[in-house]
Amino acid sequence: MRSSIPSPRPALIGIVANEPSGDQLGALLIQALRALRPELRFVGVAGPRMLAQGCETLLPMERLSVMGLVEVARVLPDLLRARRELIARLRQLKPLVVIGIDAPDFNLGLERRLRVQGLATVHLVSPTVWAWRAGRVKQIRRAVDLMLSIFPFEAEFLRAQRVPVDYIGHPLADEIPLDPNCEAARLVLGLLPEIPAADGGADAERAAEFGTALIAILPGSRRSELELLGPPMLETAAWCHARRPGLRFIAPMVSETLRERFEAMRRARAPEVPLRLVDGQSREVMAAADLVLTASGTATLEALLSKRPMLVAYRLHPLTYWLVTRLRLIKVRYAAMANLLVGRELAPEFLQERCRAEFMGPALLRLLDDADRRAEIEHSYRQIHLQLKQNAARRAAAAILALIDKRGGNADG
């Protein structure tokens, strides 16, 4: 949706989010910046959360949301046109700073071109150059006046590479309670009290034993993820339900379009599974669940912060996967951020050909039945949560405003 676009003003900040996770981070950042300087105005690319904070959008966020080498290639001409449009409008508006949120393949190019034109640039969420495509560090140095890192090991790596960086902690670690309330989440979702809560002690253990637990399914926030992960996740739910008829399933959907598509998959592949679809509310869904079956991505971090044991599934287009493995682009041991943070595979990973019901189903039931393992996971996740809880949005806002002031910008409207 295209809103009215503001004329150039001194107190204007550009901000570009390409997908729902970026929209979430962007909304938190806007709140923190306004808390420090209420006169600030925001324009760029925004999803529903940023729009609710008053950010004005130049392009629909959905136009920029795509993943995978092969998938991007199909829409590359439109992505390049969109970036040219953004560059032209932001140059015209001359904001005090332009903030790109994640999506480095798109936003670093945007930032580099705007920085050449004299605009200050900030990138929020470091690209995973420590994991793959380390050569992007050179591009980062050309693109940004400041990188905001949400993980401590990223900041150490980037400083060694002469990239200006501030570690801010992770915004989600500030938002999500250290001790999520399972019963409260179930009340919010309107779930019947037939399933003992995940943090309900002996009752929760009996729930696992008799197969009456609640399993959350998160197949991803993009259409391409849903197409690849929806079928094996639904088949896994059917596999488990056939062996434990008391199991219940719940899946948060980020949009009506994805909900309709997932519902069609469900009718075709798992019509007998008691699966409830809800609009949004992924955080409540995770807090309410006994176990999470999720796509690799930000959702694994949210499950970690919710202290919920999880299985991680992921598939790429076969050609994308072949290119990534053939060229040895990935330099880390695990796909899930939850496992990278812990340093071991507490969340079993099922990637590519292992992303099938015959592998994921038994693993899910084993984890559900192992109370000691679940307690170990929850303890480890709590320790990571404490490390990431740094009041990230306020630290990011302070760093951005310090950059503006250093460059002689005037954010007083």
GROMACS .gro file of C-alpha atoms in nm:
model
  413
    1MET     CA    1   0.000   0.000   0.000
    2ARG     CA    2   0.139   0.343  -0.095
    3SER     CA    3   0.090   0.620   0.157
    4SER     CA    4   0.138   0.992   0.113
    5ILE     CA    5   0.511   1.066   0.106
    6PRO     CA    6   0.652   1.349   0.314
    7SER     CA    7   0.848   1.637   0.165
    8PRO     CA    8   1.214   1.664   0.274
    9ARG     CA    9   1.250   1.764   0.639
   10PRO     CA   10   1.550   1.784   0.873
   11ALA     CA   11   1.403   1.537   1.125
   12LEU     CA   12   1.343   1.261   0.869
   13ILE     CA   13   1.498   0.914   0.898
   14GLY     CA   14   1.491   0.656   0.616
   15ILE     CA   15   1.433   0.296   0.717
   16VAL     CA   16   1.395  -0.011   0.493
   17ALA     CA   17   1.258  -0.347   0.608
   18ASN     CA   18   1.218  -0.627   0.356
   19GLU     CA   19   1.031  -0.896   0.550
   20PRO     CA   20   0.825  -0.958   0.869
   21SER     CA   21   1.125  -1.009   1.099
   22GLY     CA   22   1.272  -0.679   0.976
   23ASP     CA   23   0.936  -0.509   1.022
   24GLN     CA   24   0.937  -0.626   1.383
   25LEU     CA   25   1.288  -0.492   1.448
   26GLY     CA   26   1.207  -0.170   1.268
   27ALA     CA   27   0.899  -0.104   1.482
   28LEU     CA   28   1.102  -0.145   1.800
   29LEU     CA   29   1.372   0.087   1.667
   30ILE     CA   30   1.120   0.356   1.571
   31GLN     CA   31   0.974   0.343   1.921
   32ALA     CA   32   1.319   0.379   2.080
   33LEU     CA   33   1.425   0.667   1.852
   34ARG     CA   34   1.102   0.854   1.918
   35ALA     CA   35   1.145   0.804   2.292
   36LEU     CA   36   1.476   0.993   2.267
   37ARG     CA   37   1.370   1.248   2.003
   38PRO     CA   38   0.991   1.264   1.961
   39GLU     CA   39   1.007   1.498   1.659
   40LEU     CA   40   1.162   1.233   1.433
   41ARG     CA   41   0.966   1.112   1.128
   42PHE     CA   42   1.024   0.793   0.932
   43VAL     CA   43   0.988   0.688   0.569
   44GLY     CA   44   1.107   0.394   0.362
   45VAL     CA   45   0.972   0.041   0.328
   46ALA     CA   46   0.749  -0.075   0.611
   47GLY     CA   47   0.534  -0.370   0.711
   48PRO     CA   48   0.226  -0.354   0.935
   49ARG     CA   49   0.419  -0.308   1.262
   50MET     CA   50   0.623  -0.017   1.132
   51LEU     CA   51   0.315   0.136   0.968
   52ALA     CA   52   0.143   0.119   1.307
   53GLN     CA   53   0.433   0.323   1.446
   54GLY     CA   54   0.373   0.591   1.185
   55CYS     CA   55   0.640   0.500   0.932
   56GLU     CA   56   0.539   0.604   0.579
   57THR     CA   57   0.611   0.352   0.307
   58LEU     CA   58   0.743   0.411  -0.042
   59LEU     CA   59   0.696   0.051  -0.163
   60PRO     CA   60   0.496  -0.251  -0.045
   61MET     CA   61   0.720  -0.465   0.175
   62GLU     CA   62   0.600  -0.782  -0.001
   63ARG     CA   63   0.767  -0.663  -0.321
   64LEU     CA   64   1.108  -0.708  -0.155
   65SER     CA   65   1.046  -1.031   0.039
   66VAL     CA   66   1.211  -1.326  -0.134
   67MET     CA   67   1.476  -1.582  -0.045
   68GLY     CA   68   1.711  -1.828  -0.215
   69LEU     CA   69   1.950  -1.784  -0.509
   70VAL     CA   70   1.719  -1.941  -0.763
   71GLU     CA   71   1.408  -1.776  -0.620
   72VAL     CA   72   1.568  -1.431  -0.629
   73ALA     CA   73   1.678  -1.483  -0.990
   74ARG     CA   74   1.314  -1.512  -1.097
   75VAL     CA   75   1.222  -1.168  -0.964
   76LEU     CA   76   1.561  -0.999  -0.990
   77PRO     CA   77   1.459  -0.739  -1.252
   78ASP     CA   78   1.174  -0.618  -1.031
   79LEU     CA   79   1.399  -0.612  -0.722
   80LEU     CA   80   1.653  -0.398  -0.907
   81ARG     CA   81   1.379  -0.162  -1.026
   82ALA     CA   82   1.249  -0.136  -0.671
   83ARG     CA   83   1.595  -0.049  -0.542
   84ARG     CA   84   1.642   0.219  -0.809
   85GLU     CA   85   1.306   0.370  -0.711
   86LEU     CA   86   1.404   0.375  -0.345
   87ILE     CA   87   1.743   0.529  -0.415
   88ALA     CA   88   1.584   0.807  -0.621
   89ARG     CA   89   1.318   0.889  -0.360
   90LEU     CA   90   1.558   0.878  -0.064
   91ARG     CA   91   1.808   1.100  -0.246
   92GLN     CA   92   1.525   1.345  -0.304
   93LEU     CA   93   1.410   1.333   0.061
   94LYS     CA   94   1.765   1.361   0.207
   95PRO     CA   95   1.700   1.193   0.544
   96LEU     CA   96   1.949   1.235   0.827
   97VAL     CA   97   2.035   0.867   0.799
   98VAL     CA   98   1.915   0.562   0.608
   99ILE     CA   99   1.880   0.239   0.807
  100GLY     CA  100   1.869  -0.092   0.624
  101ILE     CA  101   1.730  -0.379   0.832
  102ASP     CA  102   1.872  -0.722   0.750
  103ALA     CA  103   1.827  -0.840   0.384
  104PRO     CA  104   2.194  -0.762   0.308
  105ASP     CA  105   2.190  -0.858  -0.060
  106PHE     CA  106   1.934  -0.584  -0.119
  107ASN     CA  107   2.009  -0.330   0.152
  108LEU     CA  108   2.389  -0.317   0.138
  109GLY     CA  109   2.368  -0.223  -0.229
  110LEU     CA  110   2.109   0.041  -0.145
  111GLU     CA  111   2.323   0.176   0.138
  112ARG     CA  112   2.641   0.185  -0.068
  113ARG     CA  113   2.478   0.390  -0.344
  114LEU     CA  114   2.323   0.633  -0.097
  115ARG     CA  115   2.648   0.669   0.099
  116VAL     CA  116   2.827   0.769  -0.222
  117GLN     CA  117   2.566   1.045  -0.251
  118GLY     CA  118   2.661   1.175   0.095
  119LEU     CA  119   2.384   1.019   0.305
  120ALA     CA  120   2.473   0.852   0.634
  121THR     CA  121   2.395   0.479   0.641
  122VAL     CA  122   2.338   0.224   0.915
  123HIS     CA  123   2.276  -0.147   0.881
  124LEU     CA  124   2.087  -0.329   1.155
  125VAL     CA  125   2.163  -0.700   1.191
  126SER     CA  126   2.503  -0.797   1.062
  127PRO     CA  127   2.514  -1.024   0.757
  128THR     CA  128   2.646  -1.367   0.848
  129VAL     CA  129   2.989  -1.301   0.699
  130TRP     CA  130   3.133  -1.507   0.984
  131ALA     CA  131   2.936  -1.804   0.848
  132TRP     CA  132   2.954  -1.775   0.470
  133ARG     CA  133   3.061  -1.539   0.190
  134ALA     CA  134   3.324  -1.368   0.405
  135GLY     CA  135   3.424  -1.157   0.106
  136ARG     CA  136   3.115  -0.942   0.172
  137VAL     CA  137   3.313  -0.764   0.444
  138LYS     CA  138   3.462  -0.538   0.174
  139GLN     CA  139   3.113  -0.449   0.056
  140ILE     CA  140   3.007  -0.375   0.414
  141ARG     CA  141   3.299  -0.136   0.465
  142ARG     CA  142   3.194   0.057   0.153
  143ALA     CA  143   2.824   0.053   0.241
  144VAL     CA  144   2.788   0.154   0.604
  145ASP     CA  145   2.890   0.426   0.844
  146LEU     CA  146   2.780   0.196   1.126
  147MET     CA  147   2.689  -0.171   1.163
  148LEU     CA  148   2.463  -0.266   1.454
  149SER     CA  149   2.538  -0.619   1.571
  150ILE     CA  150   2.286  -0.825   1.767
  151PHE     CA  151   2.525  -1.107   1.862
  152PRO     CA  152   2.854  -1.050   2.051
  153PHE     CA  153   3.067  -1.281   1.835
  154GLU     CA  154   2.964  -1.081   1.526
  155ALA     CA  155   3.096  -0.757   1.671
  156GLU     CA  156   3.433  -0.915   1.750
  157PHE     CA  157   3.463  -1.048   1.395
  158LEU     CA  158   3.368  -0.717   1.231
  159ARG     CA  159   3.602  -0.506   1.444
  160ALA     CA  160   3.887  -0.731   1.337
  161GLN     CA  161   3.781  -0.658   0.978
  162ARG     CA  162   3.785  -0.277   1.031
  163VAL     CA  163   3.408  -0.236   1.011
  164PRO     CA  164   3.259   0.033   1.242
  165VAL     CA  165   3.029  -0.169   1.468
  166ASP     CA  166   2.832  -0.145   1.793
  167TYR     CA  167   2.702  -0.451   1.978
  168ILE     CA  168   2.348  -0.377   2.093
  169GLY     CA  169   2.215  -0.717   2.205
  170HIS     CA  170   1.901  -0.866   2.054
  171PRO     CA  171   1.570  -0.676   2.064
  172LEU     CA  172   1.372  -0.998   2.101
  173ALA     CA  173   1.565  -1.084   2.417
  174ASP     CA  174   1.430  -0.763   2.569
  175GLU     CA  175   1.074  -0.826   2.455
  176ILE     CA  176   1.030  -1.190   2.546
  177PRO     CA  177   1.005  -1.262   2.923
  178LEU     CA  178   1.279  -1.468   3.083
  179ASP     CA  179   1.006  -1.697   3.212
  180PRO     CA  180   0.725  -1.719   2.953
  181ASN     CA  181   0.384  -1.803   3.096
  182CYS     CA  182   0.243  -2.102   2.912
  183GLU     CA  183  -0.100  -2.095   3.075
  184ALA     CA  184  -0.143  -1.723   3.003
  185ALA     CA  185  -0.046  -1.779   2.638
  186ARG     CA  186  -0.302  -2.054   2.605
  187LEU     CA  187  -0.571  -1.831   2.753
  188VAL     CA  188  -0.484  -1.557   2.501
  189LEU     CA  189  -0.513  -1.811   2.219
  190GLY     CA  190  -0.841  -1.943   2.354
  191LEU     CA  191  -0.711  -2.297   2.391
  192LEU     CA  192  -0.914  -2.536   2.600
  193PRO     CA  193  -0.747  -2.655   2.923
  194GLU     CA  194  -0.752  -3.017   2.803
  195ILE     CA  195  -0.374  -3.013   2.750
  196PRO     CA  196  -0.160  -2.957   3.062
  197ALA     CA  197   0.064  -2.654   3.023
  198ALA     CA  198   0.423  -2.702   2.910
  199ASP     CA  199   0.553  -2.554   3.234
  200GLY     CA  200   0.309  -2.748   3.448
  201GLY     CA  201   0.551  -2.993   3.610
  202ALA     CA  202   0.418  -3.346   3.660
  203ASP     CA  203   0.104  -3.272   3.458
  204ALA     CA  204   0.318  -3.171   3.160
  205GLU     CA  205   0.520  -3.492   3.190
  206ARG     CA  206   0.196  -3.696   3.188
  207ALA     CA  207   0.085  -3.497   2.883
  208ALA     CA  208   0.395  -3.610   2.698
  209GLU     CA  209   0.355  -3.968   2.820
  210PHE     CA  210  -0.003  -4.001   2.701
  211GLY     CA  211   0.040  -3.797   2.385
  212THR     CA  212  -0.174  -3.497   2.482
  213ALA     CA  213   0.091  -3.231   2.425
  214LEU     CA  214   0.062  -2.922   2.205
  215ILE     CA  215   0.304  -2.895   1.911
  216ALA     CA  216   0.366  -2.564   1.735
  217ILE     CA  217   0.440  -2.570   1.361
  218LEU     CA  218   0.615  -2.270   1.205
  219PRO     CA  219   0.676  -2.330   0.833
  220GLY     CA  220   0.825  -1.986   0.763
  221SER     CA  221   0.711  -1.635   0.681
  222ARG     CA  222   0.773  -1.643   0.304
  223ARG     CA  223   0.572  -1.814   0.033
  224SER     CA  224   0.884  -1.993  -0.092
  225GLU     CA  225   0.955  -2.135   0.256
  226LEU     CA  226   0.596  -2.248   0.297
  227GLU     CA  227   0.600  -2.432  -0.034
  228LEU     CA  228   0.916  -2.623   0.060
  229LEU     CA  229   0.853  -2.683   0.431
  230GLY     CA  230   0.475  -2.699   0.461
  231PRO     CA  231   0.437  -3.050   0.314
  232PRO     CA  232   0.704  -3.228   0.523
  233MET     CA  233   0.591  -3.051   0.840
  234LEU     CA  234   0.229  -3.151   0.785
  235GLU     CA  235   0.335  -3.506   0.704
  236THR     CA  236   0.536  -3.511   1.027
  237ALA     CA  237   0.228  -3.398   1.220
  238ALA     CA  238   0.026  -3.677   1.056
  239TRP     CA  239   0.300  -3.933   1.137
  240CYS     CA  240   0.301  -3.832   1.504
  241HIS     CA  241  -0.077  -3.808   1.533
  242ALA     CA  242  -0.118  -4.159   1.393
  243ARG     CA  243   0.095  -4.287   1.683
  244ARG     CA  244  -0.025  -4.042   1.950
  245PRO     CA  245  -0.388  -3.950   1.872
  246GLY     CA  246  -0.401  -3.713   2.168
  247LEU     CA  247  -0.144  -3.474   2.022
  248ARG     CA  248  -0.269  -3.131   1.920
  249PHE     CA  249  -0.105  -2.891   1.675
  250ILE     CA  250  -0.114  -2.517   1.625
  251ALA     CA  251   0.041  -2.299   1.351
  252PRO     CA  252   0.068  -1.918   1.334
  253MET     CA  253   0.023  -1.768   0.987
  254VAL     CA  254   0.180  -1.433   0.895
  255SER     CA  255  -0.076  -1.346   0.624
  256GLU     CA  256  -0.412  -1.450   0.486
  257THR     CA  257  -0.246  -1.563   0.162
  258LEU     CA  258  -0.012  -1.801   0.342
  259ARG     CA  259  -0.291  -1.921   0.565
  260GLU     CA  260  -0.506  -2.018   0.265
  261ARG     CA  261  -0.213  -2.198   0.101
  262PHE     CA  262  -0.122  -2.386   0.420
  263GLU     CA  263  -0.485  -2.484   0.473
  264ALA     CA  264  -0.495  -2.628   0.121
  265MET     CA  265  -0.179  -2.829   0.196
  266ARG     CA  266  -0.333  -2.949   0.519
  267ARG     CA  267  -0.647  -3.075   0.344
  268ALA     CA  268  -0.433  -3.263   0.093
  269ARG     CA  269  -0.170  -3.409   0.326
  270ALA     CA  270  -0.299  -3.419   0.684
  271PRO     CA  271  -0.678  -3.382   0.690
  272GLU     CA  272  -0.714  -3.590   1.007
  273VAL     CA  273  -0.464  -3.390   1.214
  274PRO     CA  274  -0.618  -3.162   1.481
  275LEU     CA  275  -0.440  -2.847   1.367
  276ARG     CA  276  -0.549  -2.497   1.455
  277LEU     CA  277  -0.433  -2.204   1.242
  278VAL     CA  278  -0.408  -1.860   1.402
  279ASP     CA  279  -0.336  -1.519   1.252
  280GLY     CA  280   0.003  -1.398   1.371
  281GLN     CA  281   0.065  -1.446   1.745
  282SER     CA  282   0.373  -1.660   1.683
  283ARG     CA  283   0.517  -1.563   2.018
  284GLU     CA  284   0.203  -1.669   2.205
  285VAL     CA  285   0.196  -1.991   2.005
  286MET     CA  286   0.554  -2.076   2.104
  287ALA     CA  287   0.492  -1.993   2.469
  288ALA     CA  288   0.180  -2.211   2.467
  289ALA     CA  289   0.348  -2.512   2.304
  290ASP     CA  290   0.530  -2.805   2.459
  291LEU     CA  291   0.755  -2.837   2.155
  292VAL     CA  292   0.818  -2.639   1.837
  293LEU     CA  293   0.875  -2.765   1.483
  294THR     CA  294   1.015  -2.465   1.300
  295ALA     CA  295   1.191  -2.342   0.990
  296SER     CA  296   1.550  -2.231   1.039
  297GLY     CA  297   1.568  -1.855   1.081
  298THR     CA  298   1.457  -1.596   1.332
  299ALA     CA  299   1.194  -1.838   1.461
  300THR     CA  300   1.464  -2.059   1.613
  301LEU     CA  301   1.585  -1.765   1.819
  302GLU     CA  302   1.228  -1.688   1.928
  303ALA     CA  303   1.182  -2.051   2.033
  304LEU     CA  304   1.511  -2.033   2.227
  305LEU     CA  305   1.400  -1.714   2.404
  306SER     CA  306   1.066  -1.883   2.479
  307LYS     CA  307   1.265  -2.171   2.636
  308ARG     CA  308   1.088  -2.420   2.415
  309PRO     CA  309   1.258  -2.737   2.288
  310MET     CA  310   1.249  -2.746   1.909
  311LEU     CA  311   1.319  -2.936   1.592
  312VAL     CA  312   1.453  -2.734   1.300
  313ALA     CA  313   1.357  -2.810   0.942
  314TYR     CA  314   1.488  -2.644   0.631
  315ARG     CA  315   1.490  -2.690   0.257
  316LEU     CA  316   1.622  -2.477  -0.025
  317HIS     CA  317   1.549  -2.506  -0.394
  318PRO     CA  318   1.765  -2.802  -0.509
  319LEU     CA  319   1.977  -2.581  -0.735
  320THR     CA  320   2.030  -2.325  -0.458
  321TYR     CA  321   2.136  -2.604  -0.222
  322TRP     CA  322   2.370  -2.753  -0.483
  323LEU     CA  323   2.537  -2.416  -0.539
  324VAL     CA  324   2.578  -2.349  -0.167
  325THR     CA  325   2.729  -2.691  -0.096
  326ARG     CA  326   2.931  -2.723  -0.418
  327LEU     CA  327   3.095  -2.385  -0.368
  328ARG     CA  328   3.143  -2.449   0.005
  329LEU     CA  329   2.984  -2.118   0.089
  330ILE     CA  330   2.874  -2.216   0.441
  331LYS     CA  331   3.145  -2.204   0.708
  332VAL     CA  332   2.950  -2.291   1.023
  333ARG     CA  333   2.855  -2.621   1.178
  334TYR     CA  334   2.484  -2.555   1.235
  335ALA     CA  335   2.201  -2.401   1.034
  336ALA     CA  336   1.991  -2.285   1.331
  337MET     CA  337   2.093  -1.972   1.518
  338ALA     CA  338   1.973  -2.140   1.838
  339ASN     CA  339   2.240  -2.408   1.796
  340LEU     CA  340   2.509  -2.158   1.698
  341LEU     CA  341   2.446  -1.959   2.014
  342VAL     CA  342   2.451  -2.263   2.239
  343GLY     CA  343   2.746  -2.420   2.057
  344ARG     CA  344   2.588  -2.763   2.015
  345GLU     CA  345   2.289  -2.922   1.848
  346LEU     CA  346   2.031  -2.898   2.124
  347ALA     CA  347   1.772  -2.844   1.851
  348PRO     CA  348   1.794  -3.140   1.609
  349GLU     CA  349   1.832  -3.015   1.251
  350PHE     CA  350   1.665  -3.177   0.951
  351LEU     CA  351   1.799  -3.019   0.636
  352GLN     CA  352   1.719  -3.084   0.273
  353GLU     CA  353   1.672  -3.462   0.215
  354ARG     CA  354   1.644  -3.531   0.590
  355CYS     CA  355   1.350  -3.292   0.608
  356ARG     CA  356   1.098  -3.579   0.594
  357ALA     CA  357   0.836  -3.721   0.827
  358GLU     CA  358   1.017  -4.052   0.875
  359PHE     CA  359   1.309  -3.863   1.029
  360MET     CA  360   1.137  -3.575   1.204
  361GLY     CA  361   0.846  -3.770   1.349
  362PRO     CA  362   1.051  -4.012   1.563
  363ALA     CA  363   1.281  -3.730   1.676
  364LEU     CA  364   0.985  -3.519   1.781
  365LEU     CA  365   0.837  -3.798   1.992
  366ARG     CA  366   1.175  -3.879   2.148
  367LEU     CA  367   1.220  -3.519   2.255
  368LEU     CA  368   0.866  -3.501   2.382
  369ASP     CA  369   0.924  -3.810   2.596
  370ASP     CA  370   1.262  -3.705   2.742
  371ALA     CA  371   1.187  -3.475   3.037
  372ASP     CA  372   1.553  -3.453   3.142
  373ARG     CA  373   1.658  -3.345   2.795
  374ARG     CA  374   1.387  -3.080   2.781
  375ALA     CA  375   1.494  -2.944   3.121
  376GLU     CA  376   1.857  -2.925   3.002
  377ILE     CA  377   1.749  -2.738   2.690
  378GLU     CA  378   1.538  -2.491   2.883
  379HIS     CA  379   1.825  -2.417   3.124
  380SER     CA  380   2.073  -2.360   2.839
  381TYR     CA  381   1.830  -2.134   2.655
  382ARG     CA  382   1.777  -1.922   2.966
  383GLN     CA  383   2.153  -1.860   2.996
  384ILE     CA  384   2.169  -1.743   2.633
  385HIS     CA  385   1.868  -1.518   2.691
  386LEU     CA  386   2.050  -1.343   2.976
  387GLN     CA  387   2.353  -1.279   2.750
  388LEU     CA  388   2.140  -1.124   2.474
  389LYS     CA  389   1.923  -0.906   2.698
  390GLN     CA  390   2.093  -0.564   2.655
  391ASN     CA  391   1.806  -0.314   2.597
  392ALA     CA  392   1.893  -0.342   2.230
  393ALA     CA  393   1.647  -0.097   2.076
  394ARG     CA  394   1.755   0.187   2.306
  395ARG     CA  395   2.125   0.109   2.249
  396ALA     CA  396   2.065   0.106   1.872
  397ALA     CA  397   1.876   0.435   1.886
  398ALA     CA  398   2.153   0.598   2.092
  399ALA     CA  399   2.419   0.478   1.848
  400ILE     CA  400   2.223   0.608   1.547
  401LEU     CA  401   2.165   0.947   1.706
  402ALA     CA  402   2.533   0.969   1.803
  403LEU     CA  403   2.623   0.909   1.437
  404ILE     CA  404   2.380   1.182   1.326
  405ASP     CA  405   2.522   1.427   1.579
  406LYS     CA  406   2.879   1.340   1.486
  407ARG     CA  407   2.804   1.422   1.121
  408GLY     CA  408   2.647   1.752   1.224
  409GLY     CA  409   2.290   1.646   1.150
  410ASN     CA  410   1.998   1.835   1.302
  411ALA     CA  411   1.722   1.615   1.441
  412ASP     CA  412   1.542   1.895   1.618
  413GLY     CA  413   1.291   1.945   1.334
   0.00000   0.00000   0.00000
